[in-house]
PDB file of N, CA and C in Angstrom:
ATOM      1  N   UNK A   1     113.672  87.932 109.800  1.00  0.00           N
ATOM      2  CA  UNK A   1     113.362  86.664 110.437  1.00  0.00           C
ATOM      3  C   UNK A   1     111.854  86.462 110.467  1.00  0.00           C
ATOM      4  N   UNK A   2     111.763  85.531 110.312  1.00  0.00           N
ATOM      5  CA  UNK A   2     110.008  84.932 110.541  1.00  0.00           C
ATOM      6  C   UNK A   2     109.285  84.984 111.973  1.00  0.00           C
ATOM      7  N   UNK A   3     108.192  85.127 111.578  1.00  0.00           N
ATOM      8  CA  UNK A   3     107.453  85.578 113.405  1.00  0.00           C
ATOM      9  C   UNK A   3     106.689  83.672 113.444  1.00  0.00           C
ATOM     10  N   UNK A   4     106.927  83.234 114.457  1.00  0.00           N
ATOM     11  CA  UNK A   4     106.350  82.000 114.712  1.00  0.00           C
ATOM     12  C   UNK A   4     105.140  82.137 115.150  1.00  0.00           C
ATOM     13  N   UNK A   5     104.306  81.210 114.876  1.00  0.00           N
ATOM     14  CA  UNK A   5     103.285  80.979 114.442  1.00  0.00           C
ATOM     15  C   UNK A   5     102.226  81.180 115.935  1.00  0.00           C
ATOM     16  N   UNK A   6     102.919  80.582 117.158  1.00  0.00           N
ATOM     17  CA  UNK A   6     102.751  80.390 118.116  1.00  0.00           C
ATOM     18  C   UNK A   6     103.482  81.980 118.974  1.00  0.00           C
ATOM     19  N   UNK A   7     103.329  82.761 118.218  1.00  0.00           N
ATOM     20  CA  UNK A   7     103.866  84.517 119.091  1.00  0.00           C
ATOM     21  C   UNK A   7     102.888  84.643 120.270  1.00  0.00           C
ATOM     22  N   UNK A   8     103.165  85.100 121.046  1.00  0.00           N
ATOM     23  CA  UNK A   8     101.957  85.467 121.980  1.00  0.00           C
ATOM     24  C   UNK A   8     101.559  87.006 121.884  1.00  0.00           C
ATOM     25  N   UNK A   9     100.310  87.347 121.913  1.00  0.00           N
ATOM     26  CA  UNK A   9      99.935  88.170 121.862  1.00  0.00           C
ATOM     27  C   UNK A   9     100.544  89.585 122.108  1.00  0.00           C
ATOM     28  N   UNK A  10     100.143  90.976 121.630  1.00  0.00           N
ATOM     29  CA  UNK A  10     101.293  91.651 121.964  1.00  0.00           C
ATOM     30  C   UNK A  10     102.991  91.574 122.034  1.00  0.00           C
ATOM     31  N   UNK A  11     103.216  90.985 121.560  1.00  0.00           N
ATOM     32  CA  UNK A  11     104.426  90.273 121.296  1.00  0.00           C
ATOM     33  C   UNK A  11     105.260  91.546 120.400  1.00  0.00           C
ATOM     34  N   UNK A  12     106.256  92.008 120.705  1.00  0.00           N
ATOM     35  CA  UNK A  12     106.896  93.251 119.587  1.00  0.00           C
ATOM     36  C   UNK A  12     107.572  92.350 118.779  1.00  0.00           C
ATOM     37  N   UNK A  13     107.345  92.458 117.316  1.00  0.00           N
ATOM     38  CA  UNK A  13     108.194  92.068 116.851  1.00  0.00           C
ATOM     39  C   UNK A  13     108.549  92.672 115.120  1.00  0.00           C
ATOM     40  N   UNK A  14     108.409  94.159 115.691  1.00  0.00           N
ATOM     41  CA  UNK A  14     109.347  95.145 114.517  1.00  0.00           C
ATOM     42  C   UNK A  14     109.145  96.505 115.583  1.00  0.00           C
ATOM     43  N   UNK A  15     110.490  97.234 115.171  1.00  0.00           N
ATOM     44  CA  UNK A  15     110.666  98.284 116.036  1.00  0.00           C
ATOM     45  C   UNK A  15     111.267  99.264 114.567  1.00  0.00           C
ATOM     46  N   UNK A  16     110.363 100.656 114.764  1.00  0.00           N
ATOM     47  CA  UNK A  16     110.661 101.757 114.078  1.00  0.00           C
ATOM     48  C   UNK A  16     110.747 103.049 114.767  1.00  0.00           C
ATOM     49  N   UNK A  17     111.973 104.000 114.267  1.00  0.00           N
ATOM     50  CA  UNK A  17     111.833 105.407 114.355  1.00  0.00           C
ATOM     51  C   UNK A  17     111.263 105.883 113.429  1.00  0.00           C
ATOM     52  N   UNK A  18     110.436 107.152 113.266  1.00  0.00           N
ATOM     53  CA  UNK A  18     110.575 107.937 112.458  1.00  0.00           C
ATOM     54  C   UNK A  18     110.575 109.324 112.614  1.00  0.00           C
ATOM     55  N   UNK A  19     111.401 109.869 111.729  1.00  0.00           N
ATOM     56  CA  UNK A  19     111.622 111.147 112.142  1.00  0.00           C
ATOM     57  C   UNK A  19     110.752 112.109 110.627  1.00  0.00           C
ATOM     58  N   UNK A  20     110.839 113.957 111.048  1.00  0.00           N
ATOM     59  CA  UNK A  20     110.270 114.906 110.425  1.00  0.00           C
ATOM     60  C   UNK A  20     111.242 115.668 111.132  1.00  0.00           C
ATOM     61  N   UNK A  21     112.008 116.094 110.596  1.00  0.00           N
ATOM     62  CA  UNK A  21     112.833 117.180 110.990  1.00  0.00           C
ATOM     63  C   UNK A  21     112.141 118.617 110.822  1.00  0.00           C
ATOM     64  N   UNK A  22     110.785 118.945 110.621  1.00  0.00           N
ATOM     65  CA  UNK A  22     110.250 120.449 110.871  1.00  0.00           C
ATOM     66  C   UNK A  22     110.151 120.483 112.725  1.00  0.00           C
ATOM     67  N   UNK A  23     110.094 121.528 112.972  1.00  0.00           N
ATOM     68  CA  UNK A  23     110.153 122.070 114.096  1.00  0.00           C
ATOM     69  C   UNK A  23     108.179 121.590 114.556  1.00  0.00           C
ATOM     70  N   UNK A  24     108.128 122.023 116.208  1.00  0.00           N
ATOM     71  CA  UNK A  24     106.957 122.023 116.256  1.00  0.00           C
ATOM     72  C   UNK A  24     106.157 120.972 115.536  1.00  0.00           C
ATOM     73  N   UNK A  25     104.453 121.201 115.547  1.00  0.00           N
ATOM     74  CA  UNK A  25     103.693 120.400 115.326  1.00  0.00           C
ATOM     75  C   UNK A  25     103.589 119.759 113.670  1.00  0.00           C
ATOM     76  N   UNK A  26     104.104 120.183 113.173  1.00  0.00           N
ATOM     77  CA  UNK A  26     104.830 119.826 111.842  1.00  0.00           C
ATOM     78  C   UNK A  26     105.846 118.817 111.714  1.00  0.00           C
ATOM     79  N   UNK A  27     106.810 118.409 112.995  1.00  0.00           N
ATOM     80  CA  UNK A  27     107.642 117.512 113.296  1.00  0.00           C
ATOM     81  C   UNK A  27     106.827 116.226 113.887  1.00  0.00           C
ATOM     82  N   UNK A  28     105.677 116.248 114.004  1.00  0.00           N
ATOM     83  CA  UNK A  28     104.869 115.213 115.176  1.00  0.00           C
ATOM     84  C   UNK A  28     104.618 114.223 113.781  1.00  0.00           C
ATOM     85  N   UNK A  29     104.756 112.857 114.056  1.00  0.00           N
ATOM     86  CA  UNK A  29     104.433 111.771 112.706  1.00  0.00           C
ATOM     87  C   UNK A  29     103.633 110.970 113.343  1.00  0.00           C
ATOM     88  N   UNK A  30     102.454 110.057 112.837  1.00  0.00           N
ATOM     89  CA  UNK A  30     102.016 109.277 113.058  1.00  0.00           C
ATOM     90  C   UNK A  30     101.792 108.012 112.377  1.00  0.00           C
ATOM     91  N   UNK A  31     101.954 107.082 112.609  1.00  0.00           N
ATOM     92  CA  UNK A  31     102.118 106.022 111.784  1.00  0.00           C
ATOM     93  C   UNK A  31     100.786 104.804 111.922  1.00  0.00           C
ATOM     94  N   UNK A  32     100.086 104.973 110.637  1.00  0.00           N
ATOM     95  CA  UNK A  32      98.984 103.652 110.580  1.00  0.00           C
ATOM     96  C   UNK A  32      99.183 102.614 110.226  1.00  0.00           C
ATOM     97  N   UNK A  33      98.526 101.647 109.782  1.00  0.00           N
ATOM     98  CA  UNK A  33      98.861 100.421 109.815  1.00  0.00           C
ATOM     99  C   UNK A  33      97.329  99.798 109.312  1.00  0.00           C
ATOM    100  N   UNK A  34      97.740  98.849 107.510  1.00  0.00           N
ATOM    101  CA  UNK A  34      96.740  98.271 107.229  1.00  0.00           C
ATOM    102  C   UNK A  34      95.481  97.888 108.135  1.00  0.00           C
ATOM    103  N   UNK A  35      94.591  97.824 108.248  1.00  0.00           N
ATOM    104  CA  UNK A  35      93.394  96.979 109.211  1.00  0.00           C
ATOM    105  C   UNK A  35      93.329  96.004 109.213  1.00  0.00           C
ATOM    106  N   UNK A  36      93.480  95.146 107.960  1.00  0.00           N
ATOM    107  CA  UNK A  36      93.363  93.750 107.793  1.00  0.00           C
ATOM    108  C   UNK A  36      94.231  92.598 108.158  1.00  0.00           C
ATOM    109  N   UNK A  37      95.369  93.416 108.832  1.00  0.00           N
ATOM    110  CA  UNK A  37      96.280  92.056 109.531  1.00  0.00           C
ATOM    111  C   UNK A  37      96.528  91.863 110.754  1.00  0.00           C
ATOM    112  N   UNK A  38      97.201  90.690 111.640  1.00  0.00           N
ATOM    113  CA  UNK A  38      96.556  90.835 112.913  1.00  0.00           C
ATOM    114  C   UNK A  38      98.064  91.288 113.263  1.00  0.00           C
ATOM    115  N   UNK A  39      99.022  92.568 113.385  1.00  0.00           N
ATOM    116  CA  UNK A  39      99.345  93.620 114.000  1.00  0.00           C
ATOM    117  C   UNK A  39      98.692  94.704 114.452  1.00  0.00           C
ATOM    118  N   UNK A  40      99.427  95.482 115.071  1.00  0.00           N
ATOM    119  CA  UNK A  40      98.888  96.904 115.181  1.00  0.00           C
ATOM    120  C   UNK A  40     100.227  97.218 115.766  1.00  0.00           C
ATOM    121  N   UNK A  41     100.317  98.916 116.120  1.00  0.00           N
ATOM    122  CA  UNK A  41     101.439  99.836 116.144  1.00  0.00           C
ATOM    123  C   UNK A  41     100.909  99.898 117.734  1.00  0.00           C
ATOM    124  N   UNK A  42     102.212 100.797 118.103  1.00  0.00           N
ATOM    125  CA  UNK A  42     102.023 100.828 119.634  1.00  0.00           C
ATOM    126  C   UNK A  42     103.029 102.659 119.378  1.00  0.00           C
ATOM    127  N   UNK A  43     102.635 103.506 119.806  1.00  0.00           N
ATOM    128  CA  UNK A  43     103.862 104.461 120.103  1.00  0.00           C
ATOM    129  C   UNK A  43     104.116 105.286 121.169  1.00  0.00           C
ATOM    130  N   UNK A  44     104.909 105.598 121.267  1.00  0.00           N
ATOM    131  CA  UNK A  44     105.975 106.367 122.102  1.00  0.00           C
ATOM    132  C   UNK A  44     107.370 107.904 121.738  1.00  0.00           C
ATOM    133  N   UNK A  45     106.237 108.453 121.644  1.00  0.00           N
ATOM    134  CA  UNK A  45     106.610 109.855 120.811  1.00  0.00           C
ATOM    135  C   UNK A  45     106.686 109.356 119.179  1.00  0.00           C
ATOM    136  N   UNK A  46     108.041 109.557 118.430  1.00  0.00           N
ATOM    137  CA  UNK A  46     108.566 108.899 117.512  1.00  0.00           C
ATOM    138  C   UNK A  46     109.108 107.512 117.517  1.00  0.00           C
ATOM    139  N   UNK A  47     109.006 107.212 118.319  1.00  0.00           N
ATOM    140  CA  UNK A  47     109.344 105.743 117.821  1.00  0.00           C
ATOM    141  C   UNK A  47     108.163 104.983 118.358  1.00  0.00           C
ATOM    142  N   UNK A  48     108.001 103.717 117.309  1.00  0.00           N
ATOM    143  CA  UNK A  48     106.723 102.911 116.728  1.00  0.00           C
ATOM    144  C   UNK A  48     107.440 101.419 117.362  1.00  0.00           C
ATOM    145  N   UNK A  49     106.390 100.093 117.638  1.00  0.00           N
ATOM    146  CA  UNK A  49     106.498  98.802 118.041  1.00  0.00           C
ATOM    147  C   UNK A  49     105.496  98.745 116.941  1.00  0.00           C
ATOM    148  N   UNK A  50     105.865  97.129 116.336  1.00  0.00           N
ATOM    149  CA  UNK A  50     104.832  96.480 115.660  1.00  0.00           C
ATOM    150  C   UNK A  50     104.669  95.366 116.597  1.00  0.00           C
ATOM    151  N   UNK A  51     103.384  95.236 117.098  1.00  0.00           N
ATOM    152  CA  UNK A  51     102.344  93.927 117.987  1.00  0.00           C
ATOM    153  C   UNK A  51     101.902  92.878 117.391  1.00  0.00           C
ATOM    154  N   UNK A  52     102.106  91.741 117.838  1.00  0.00           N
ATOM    155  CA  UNK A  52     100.765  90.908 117.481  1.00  0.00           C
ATOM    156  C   UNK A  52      99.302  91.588 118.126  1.00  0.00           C
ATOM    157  N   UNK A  53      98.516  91.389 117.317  1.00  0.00           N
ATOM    158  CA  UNK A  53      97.276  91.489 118.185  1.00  0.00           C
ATOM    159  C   UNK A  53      95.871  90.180 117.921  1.00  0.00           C
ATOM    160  N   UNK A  54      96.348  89.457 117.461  1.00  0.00           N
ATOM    161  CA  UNK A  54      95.658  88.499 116.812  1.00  0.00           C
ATOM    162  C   UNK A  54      96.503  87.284 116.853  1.00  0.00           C
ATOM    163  N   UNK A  55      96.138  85.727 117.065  1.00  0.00           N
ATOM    164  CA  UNK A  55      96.491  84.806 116.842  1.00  0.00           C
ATOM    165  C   UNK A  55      97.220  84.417 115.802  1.00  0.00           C
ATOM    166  N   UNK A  56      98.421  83.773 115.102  1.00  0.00           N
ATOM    167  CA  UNK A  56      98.680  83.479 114.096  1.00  0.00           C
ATOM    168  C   UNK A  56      98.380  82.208 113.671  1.00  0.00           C
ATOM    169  N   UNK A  57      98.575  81.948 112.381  1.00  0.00           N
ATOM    170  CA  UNK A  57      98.021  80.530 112.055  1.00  0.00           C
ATOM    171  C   UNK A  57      98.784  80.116 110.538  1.00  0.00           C
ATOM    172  N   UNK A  58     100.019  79.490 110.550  1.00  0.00           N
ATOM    173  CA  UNK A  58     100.833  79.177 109.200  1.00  0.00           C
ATOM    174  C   UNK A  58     100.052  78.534 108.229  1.00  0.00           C
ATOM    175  N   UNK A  59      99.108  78.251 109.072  1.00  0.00           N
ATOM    176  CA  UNK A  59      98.173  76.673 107.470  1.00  0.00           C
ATOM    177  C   UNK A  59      97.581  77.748 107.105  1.00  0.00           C
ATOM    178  N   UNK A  60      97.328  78.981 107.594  1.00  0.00           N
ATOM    179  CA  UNK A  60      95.774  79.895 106.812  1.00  0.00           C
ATOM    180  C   UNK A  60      96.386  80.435 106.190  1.00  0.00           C
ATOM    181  N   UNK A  61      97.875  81.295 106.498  1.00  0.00           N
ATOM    182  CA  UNK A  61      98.173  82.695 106.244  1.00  0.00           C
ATOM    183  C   UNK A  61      99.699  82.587 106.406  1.00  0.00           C
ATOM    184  N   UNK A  62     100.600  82.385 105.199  1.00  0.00           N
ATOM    185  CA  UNK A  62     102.170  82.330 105.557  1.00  0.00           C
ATOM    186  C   UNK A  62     102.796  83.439 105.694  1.00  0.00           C
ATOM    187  N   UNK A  63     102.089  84.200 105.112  1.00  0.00           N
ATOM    188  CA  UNK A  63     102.619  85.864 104.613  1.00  0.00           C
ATOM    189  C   UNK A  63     101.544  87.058 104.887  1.00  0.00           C
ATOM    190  N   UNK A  64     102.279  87.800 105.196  1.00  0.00           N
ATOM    191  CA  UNK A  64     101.449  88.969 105.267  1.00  0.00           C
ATOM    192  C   UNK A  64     102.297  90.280 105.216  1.00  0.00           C
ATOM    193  N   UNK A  65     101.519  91.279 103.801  1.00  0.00           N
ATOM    194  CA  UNK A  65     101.649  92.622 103.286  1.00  0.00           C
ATOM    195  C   UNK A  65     101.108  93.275 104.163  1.00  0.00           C
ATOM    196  N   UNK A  66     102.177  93.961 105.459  1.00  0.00           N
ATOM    197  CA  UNK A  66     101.493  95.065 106.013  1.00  0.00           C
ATOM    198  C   UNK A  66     102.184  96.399 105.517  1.00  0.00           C
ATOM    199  N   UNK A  67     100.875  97.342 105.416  1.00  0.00           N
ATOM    200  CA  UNK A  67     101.228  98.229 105.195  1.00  0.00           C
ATOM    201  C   UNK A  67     101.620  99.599 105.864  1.00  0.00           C
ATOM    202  N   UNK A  68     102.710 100.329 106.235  1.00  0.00           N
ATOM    203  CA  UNK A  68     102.666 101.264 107.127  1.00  0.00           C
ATOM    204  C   UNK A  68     102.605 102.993 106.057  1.00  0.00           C
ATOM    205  N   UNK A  69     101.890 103.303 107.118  1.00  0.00           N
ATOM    206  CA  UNK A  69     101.809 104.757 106.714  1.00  0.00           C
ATOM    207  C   UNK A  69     102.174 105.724 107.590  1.00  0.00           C
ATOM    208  N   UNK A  70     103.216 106.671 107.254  1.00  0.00           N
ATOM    209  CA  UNK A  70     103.506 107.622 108.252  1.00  0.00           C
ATOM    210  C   UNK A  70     103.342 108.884 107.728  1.00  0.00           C
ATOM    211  N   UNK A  71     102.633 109.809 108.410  1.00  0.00           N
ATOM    212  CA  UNK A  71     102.214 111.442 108.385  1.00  0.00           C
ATOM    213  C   UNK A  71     102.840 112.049 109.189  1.00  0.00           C
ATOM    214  N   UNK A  72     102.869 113.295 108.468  1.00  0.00           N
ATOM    215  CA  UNK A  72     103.739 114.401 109.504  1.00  0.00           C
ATOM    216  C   UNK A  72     102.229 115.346 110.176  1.00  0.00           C
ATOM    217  N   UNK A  73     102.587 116.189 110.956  1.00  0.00           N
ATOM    218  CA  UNK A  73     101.764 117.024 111.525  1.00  0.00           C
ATOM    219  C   UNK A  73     101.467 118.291 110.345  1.00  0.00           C
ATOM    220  N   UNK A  74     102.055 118.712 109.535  1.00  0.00           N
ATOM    221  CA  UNK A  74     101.844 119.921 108.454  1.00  0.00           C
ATOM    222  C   UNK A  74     100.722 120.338 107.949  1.00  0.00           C
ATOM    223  N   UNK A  75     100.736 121.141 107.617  1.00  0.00           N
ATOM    224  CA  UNK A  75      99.350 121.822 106.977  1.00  0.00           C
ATOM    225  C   UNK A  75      99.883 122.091 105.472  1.00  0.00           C
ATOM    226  N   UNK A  76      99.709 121.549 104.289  1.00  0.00           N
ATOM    227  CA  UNK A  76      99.178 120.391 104.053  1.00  0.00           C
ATOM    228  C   UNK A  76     100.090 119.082 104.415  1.00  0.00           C
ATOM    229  N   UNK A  77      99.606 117.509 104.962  1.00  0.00           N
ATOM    230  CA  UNK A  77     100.238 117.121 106.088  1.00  0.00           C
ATOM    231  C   UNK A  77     100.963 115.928 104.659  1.00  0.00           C
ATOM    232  N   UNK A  78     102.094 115.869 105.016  1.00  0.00           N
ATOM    233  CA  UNK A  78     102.834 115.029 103.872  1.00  0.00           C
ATOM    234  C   UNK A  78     103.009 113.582 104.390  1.00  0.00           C
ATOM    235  N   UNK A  79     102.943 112.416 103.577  1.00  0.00           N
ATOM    236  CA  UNK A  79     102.647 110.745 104.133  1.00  0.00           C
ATOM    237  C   UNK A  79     103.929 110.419 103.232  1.00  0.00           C
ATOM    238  N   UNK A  80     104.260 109.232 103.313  1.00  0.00           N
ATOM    239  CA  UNK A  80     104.596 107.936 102.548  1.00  0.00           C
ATOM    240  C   UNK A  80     104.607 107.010 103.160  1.00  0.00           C
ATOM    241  N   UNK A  81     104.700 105.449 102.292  1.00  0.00           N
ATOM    242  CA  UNK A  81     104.372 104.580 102.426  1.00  0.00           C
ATOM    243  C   UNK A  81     105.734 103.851 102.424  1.00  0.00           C
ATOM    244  N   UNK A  82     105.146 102.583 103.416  1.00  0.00           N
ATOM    245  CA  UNK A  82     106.211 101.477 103.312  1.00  0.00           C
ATOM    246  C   UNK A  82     105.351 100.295 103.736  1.00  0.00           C
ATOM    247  N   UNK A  83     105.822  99.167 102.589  1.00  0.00           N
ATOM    248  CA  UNK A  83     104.682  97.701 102.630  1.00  0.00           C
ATOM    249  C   UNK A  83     106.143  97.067 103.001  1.00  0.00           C
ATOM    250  N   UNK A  84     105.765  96.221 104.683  1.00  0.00           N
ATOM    251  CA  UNK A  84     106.435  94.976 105.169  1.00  0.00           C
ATOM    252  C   UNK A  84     105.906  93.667 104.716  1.00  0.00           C
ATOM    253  N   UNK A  85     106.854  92.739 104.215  1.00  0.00           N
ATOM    254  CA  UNK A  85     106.358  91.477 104.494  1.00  0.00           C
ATOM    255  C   UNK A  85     107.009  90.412 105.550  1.00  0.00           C
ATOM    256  N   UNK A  86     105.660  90.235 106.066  1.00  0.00           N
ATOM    257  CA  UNK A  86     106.099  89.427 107.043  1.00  0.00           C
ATOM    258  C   UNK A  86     105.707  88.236 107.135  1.00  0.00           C
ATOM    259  N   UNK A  87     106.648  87.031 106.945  1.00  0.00           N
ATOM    260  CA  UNK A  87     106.501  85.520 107.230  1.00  0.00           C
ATOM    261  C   UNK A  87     106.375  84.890 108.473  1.00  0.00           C
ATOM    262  N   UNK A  88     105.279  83.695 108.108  1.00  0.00           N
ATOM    263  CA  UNK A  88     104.815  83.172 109.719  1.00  0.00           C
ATOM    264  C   UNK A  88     105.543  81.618 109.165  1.00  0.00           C
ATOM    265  N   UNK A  89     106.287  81.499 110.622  1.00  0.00           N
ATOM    266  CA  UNK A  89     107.334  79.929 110.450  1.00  0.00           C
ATOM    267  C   UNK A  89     106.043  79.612 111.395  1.00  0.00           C
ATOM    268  N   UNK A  90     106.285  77.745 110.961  1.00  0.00           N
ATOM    269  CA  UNK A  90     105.261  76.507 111.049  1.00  0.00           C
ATOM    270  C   UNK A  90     105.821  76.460 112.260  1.00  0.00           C
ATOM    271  N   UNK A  91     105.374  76.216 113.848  1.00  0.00           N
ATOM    272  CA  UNK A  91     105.747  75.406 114.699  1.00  0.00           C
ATOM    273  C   UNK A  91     104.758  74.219 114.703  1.00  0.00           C
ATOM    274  N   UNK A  92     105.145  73.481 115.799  1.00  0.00           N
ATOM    275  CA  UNK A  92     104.978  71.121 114.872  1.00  0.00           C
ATOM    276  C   UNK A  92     103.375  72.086 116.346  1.00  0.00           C
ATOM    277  N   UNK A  93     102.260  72.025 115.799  1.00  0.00           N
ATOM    278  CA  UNK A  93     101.349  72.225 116.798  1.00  0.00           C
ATOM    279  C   UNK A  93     100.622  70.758 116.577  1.00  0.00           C
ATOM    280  N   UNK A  94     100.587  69.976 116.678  1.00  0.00           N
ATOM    281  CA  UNK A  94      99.890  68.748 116.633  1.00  0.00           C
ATOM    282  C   UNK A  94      99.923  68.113 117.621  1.00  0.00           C
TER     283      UNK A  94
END
């Protein structure tokens, strides 16, 4: 579903687990998040909120490639990637 344009701030609007089934500090994941879009992550052990943290605006920006990255705790510490796209619906702001 599309995030409207008019979200209010902090606003959750994607929810993730992720898991590492190693034991201990090897099981601990952390998940980043491109810089350049106006989300950010919020967490709570393993499981992740995606935020607004920034105003939206449909005339500037309809779409947006965020990218998440999640790490495990390991020595050497293992990642992959997952790119969301997320659409901003027009509300009538005039």
């Amino acid at each position: 579903n599309p995030v409207p344009e008019d979200t209010l701030l902090e606003t959750v609007v994607g929810l993730f687990n992720v898991r590492d089934r190693d034991s201990g500090a090897n099981g601990d994941v952390s998940l980043e998040i491109s810089p350049d879009v106006p989300f950010a992550i919020r967490s709570l052990q393993n499981h992740f909120s995606l935020v607004t943290r920034e105003s939206l605006d449909r005339e500037s920006v309809s779409q947006y490639l965020v990218e998440l990255v999640a790490q495990d705790g390991g020595s050497p510490a293992l990642t992959t990637t997952l790119t969301l796209v997320l659409n901003v619906s027009d509300v009538n702001d005039n």
